[in-house]
Amino acid sequence: MTQQSATITYAKVVPCDRSISKINDLTSILNIDNAVAAKDLHATVVYSRSEVIGLDLIEIVRPLEATPVAFDLFDNGGKKCLVIKLKSDDLDMLHWMTREMGASYDYIDYHPHITVSYDYNREPPADEVLDTIGIIRFNEFRLEPFDEYYGT
């Protein structure tokens, strides 16, 4: 479970199989360009430019829950990422727990989301279709090496 770079700490949560299936069904129905593979769907908890010791000791009550609230486009080095923005007290709490343990963060606010395409060339779909997913449940917390080229 614990694999991280000596200088970067990257932590994410992974949706349960049922949530992954619902997200994949929606991206298929919407014919999302360059959809992220099921095995790669996740929500980033923290990307810290400093090593944080002890994150693997965090005990989370599973499953963590999040409500999909909107589609949005994020810049990805000249490409657009299509994300599902999430509202989640669980993810907010986990993010702030990592910060209290010493994780750095490059942004003013934490915006939990799941990237569904790293190279999306259209307008975002209507947010109303997110109702078909329902609550997204995350059942795994992972620390991983950060791949700065992932999604490019």
CSV table of C-alpha atoms in Angstrom, one decimal:
chain,number,residue,atom,x,y,z
A,1,MET,CA,0.0,0.0,0.0
A,2,THR,CA,2.8,2.5,0.8
A,3,GLN,CA,4.7,3.5,-2.3
A,4,GLN,CA,5.8,7.1,-2.7
A,5,SER,CA,8.6,9.1,-4.0
A,6,ALA,CA,11.3,10.4,-1.6
A,7,THR,CA,10.2,14.0,-2.3
A,8,ILE,CA,6.6,13.8,-3.4
A,9,THR,CA,3.6,12.3,-1.5
A,10,TYR,CA,0.6,11.4,-3.6
A,11,ALA,CA,-2.5,10.0,-2.1
A,12,LYS,CA,-5.8,9.1,-3.7
A,13,VAL,CA,-9.0,7.2,-3.1
A,14,VAL,CA,-10.4,4.6,-5.5
A,15,PRO,CA,-14.2,4.1,-6.1
A,16,CYS,CA,-15.8,0.8,-5.4
A,17,ASP,CA,-16.6,-1.5,-8.3
A,18,ARG,CA,-20.3,-0.4,-8.4
A,19,SER,CA,-19.4,3.3,-8.6
A,20,ILE,CA,-16.8,2.6,-11.3
A,21,SER,CA,-19.4,0.7,-13.3
A,22,LYS,CA,-21.8,3.6,-13.0
A,23,ILE,CA,-19.2,6.2,-14.1
A,24,ASN,CA,-18.1,4.0,-17.0
A,25,ASP,CA,-21.7,3.5,-18.1
A,26,LEU,CA,-22.2,7.2,-18.2
A,27,THR,CA,-19.0,8.0,-20.1
A,28,SER,CA,-20.0,5.3,-22.6
A,29,ILE,CA,-23.5,6.7,-23.1
A,30,LEU,CA,-22.1,10.2,-23.5
A,31,ASN,CA,-19.4,9.0,-25.8
A,32,ILE,CA,-16.7,10.8,-23.8
A,33,ASP,CA,-13.6,11.5,-25.8
A,34,ASN,CA,-10.5,9.6,-24.5
A,35,ALA,CA,-12.3,8.2,-21.5
A,36,VAL,CA,-10.1,7.2,-18.5
A,37,ALA,CA,-9.9,3.4,-18.1
A,38,ALA,CA,-11.9,2.0,-15.2
A,39,LYS,CA,-8.7,0.9,-13.4
A,40,ASP,CA,-7.5,4.5,-13.3
A,41,LEU,CA,-10.6,6.3,-11.9
A,42,HIS,CA,-9.8,8.0,-8.7
A,43,ALA,CA,-10.0,11.2,-6.7
A,44,THR,CA,-6.8,12.8,-5.5
A,45,VAL,CA,-6.6,13.4,-1.8
A,46,VAL,CA,-3.3,15.2,-1.8
A,47,TYR,CA,-0.3,15.9,-4.0
A,48,SER,CA,2.4,17.2,-1.7
A,49,ARG,CA,5.8,18.4,-2.9
A,50,SER,CA,7.2,17.2,0.4
A,51,GLU,CA,7.4,13.8,1.8
A,52,VAL,CA,4.8,13.1,4.5
A,53,ILE,CA,5.6,10.2,6.8
A,54,GLY,CA,2.7,8.3,8.4
A,55,LEU,CA,-0.1,8.7,5.9
A,56,ASP,CA,-0.2,5.0,5.5
A,57,LEU,CA,-1.3,4.9,9.2
A,58,ILE,CA,-4.4,6.9,8.5
A,59,GLU,CA,-7.5,4.8,9.3
A,60,ILE,CA,-10.5,5.7,7.2
A,61,VAL,CA,-14.0,4.5,7.7
A,62,ARG,CA,-15.0,2.8,4.5
A,63,PRO,CA,-16.7,3.6,2.3
A,64,LEU,CA,-16.1,7.3,1.9
A,65,GLU,CA,-19.0,9.0,0.1
A,66,ALA,CA,-19.2,11.8,-2.5
A,67,THR,CA,-22.0,13.4,-4.5
A,68,PRO,CA,-21.2,14.3,-8.1
A,69,VAL,CA,-22.3,17.9,-8.6
A,70,ALA,CA,-21.0,19.1,-11.9
A,71,PHE,CA,-18.9,18.6,-14.9
A,72,ASP,CA,-16.0,21.0,-15.4
A,73,LEU,CA,-12.9,21.4,-17.7
A,74,PHE,CA,-9.5,21.7,-16.2
A,75,ASP,CA,-6.4,22.7,-18.1
A,76,ASN,CA,-3.8,19.9,-18.7
A,77,GLY,CA,-0.8,21.4,-20.4
A,78,GLY,CA,-2.7,22.7,-23.4
A,79,LYS,CA,-5.3,19.9,-23.4
A,80,LYS,CA,-8.6,20.0,-21.5
A,81,CYS,CA,-9.5,17.5,-18.8
A,82,LEU,CA,-13.1,16.6,-18.2
A,83,VAL,CA,-13.8,16.1,-14.5
A,84,ILE,CA,-16.7,15.3,-12.3
A,85,LYS,CA,-16.7,17.7,-9.4
A,86,LEU,CA,-17.6,16.2,-6.1
A,87,LYS,CA,-19.1,17.4,-2.8
A,88,SER,CA,-17.8,15.3,0.0
A,89,ASP,CA,-17.3,16.0,3.7
A,90,ASP,CA,-15.4,12.7,3.8
A,91,LEU,CA,-12.9,13.7,1.1
A,92,ASP,CA,-12.5,17.2,2.6
A,93,MET,CA,-11.8,15.7,6.0
A,94,LEU,CA,-9.2,13.2,4.6
A,95,HIS,CA,-7.5,16.0,2.6
A,96,TRP,CA,-7.2,18.2,5.7
A,97,MET,CA,-6.0,15.3,7.8
A,98,THR,CA,-3.1,14.9,5.3
A,99,ARG,CA,-2.4,18.7,5.5
A,100,GLU,CA,-2.3,18.5,9.3
A,101,MET,CA,0.3,15.7,9.0
A,102,GLY,CA,2.5,18.1,7.0
A,103,ALA,CA,1.4,17.7,3.4
A,104,SER,CA,1.9,20.8,1.2
A,105,TYR,CA,-0.7,21.8,-1.4
A,106,ASP,CA,-0.3,24.1,-4.4
A,107,TYR,CA,-3.8,25.4,-4.5
A,108,ILE,CA,-5.8,27.7,-2.2
A,109,ASP,CA,-8.8,25.4,-2.1
A,110,TYR,CA,-9.2,21.6,-2.4
A,111,HIS,CA,-11.7,20.7,-5.1
A,112,PRO,CA,-12.4,16.9,-5.0
A,113,HIS,CA,-13.1,15.5,-8.5
A,114,ILE,CA,-12.7,12.5,-10.7
A,115,THR,CA,-11.1,13.0,-14.1
A,116,VAL,CA,-13.0,11.1,-16.7
A,117,SER,CA,-10.9,12.3,-19.7
A,118,TYR,CA,-7.4,13.9,-19.9
A,119,ASP,CA,-8.0,15.0,-23.5
A,120,TYR,CA,-11.5,16.3,-24.0
A,121,ASN,CA,-12.4,18.4,-27.0
A,122,ARG,CA,-16.1,19.4,-26.5
A,123,GLU,CA,-18.3,21.3,-24.2
A,124,PRO,CA,-19.0,19.6,-20.9
A,125,PRO,CA,-22.2,17.5,-20.7
A,126,ALA,CA,-25.2,18.7,-18.9
A,127,ASP,CA,-24.8,18.3,-15.1
A,128,GLU,CA,-28.3,16.7,-14.8
A,129,VAL,CA,-27.0,13.4,-16.2
A,130,LEU,CA,-24.8,13.0,-13.1
A,131,ASP,CA,-28.0,12.0,-11.2
A,132,THR,CA,-27.7,8.6,-12.9
A,133,ILE,CA,-24.5,7.9,-11.0
A,134,GLY,CA,-25.9,8.6,-7.5
A,135,ILE,CA,-23.5,8.6,-4.5
A,136,ILE,CA,-20.0,7.6,-5.4
A,137,ARG,CA,-18.4,5.4,-2.8
A,138,PHE,CA,-14.7,5.0,-2.3
A,139,ASN,CA,-13.4,1.9,-0.6
A,140,GLU,CA,-9.6,2.2,-1.0
A,141,PHE,CA,-7.1,4.8,0.2
A,142,ARG,CA,-3.7,4.5,-1.7
A,143,LEU,CA,-0.3,6.1,-1.5
A,144,GLU,CA,1.5,5.9,-4.8
A,145,PRO,CA,4.5,7.3,-6.6
A,146,PHE,CA,3.5,10.4,-8.5
A,147,ASP,CA,3.8,10.2,-12.3
A,148,GLU,CA,4.1,13.8,-13.5
A,149,TYR,CA,3.4,12.7,-17.1
A,150,TYR,CA,0.2,10.7,-16.3
A,151,GLY,CA,-2.7,11.9,-18.5
A,152,THR,CA,-0.5,13.9,-20.9
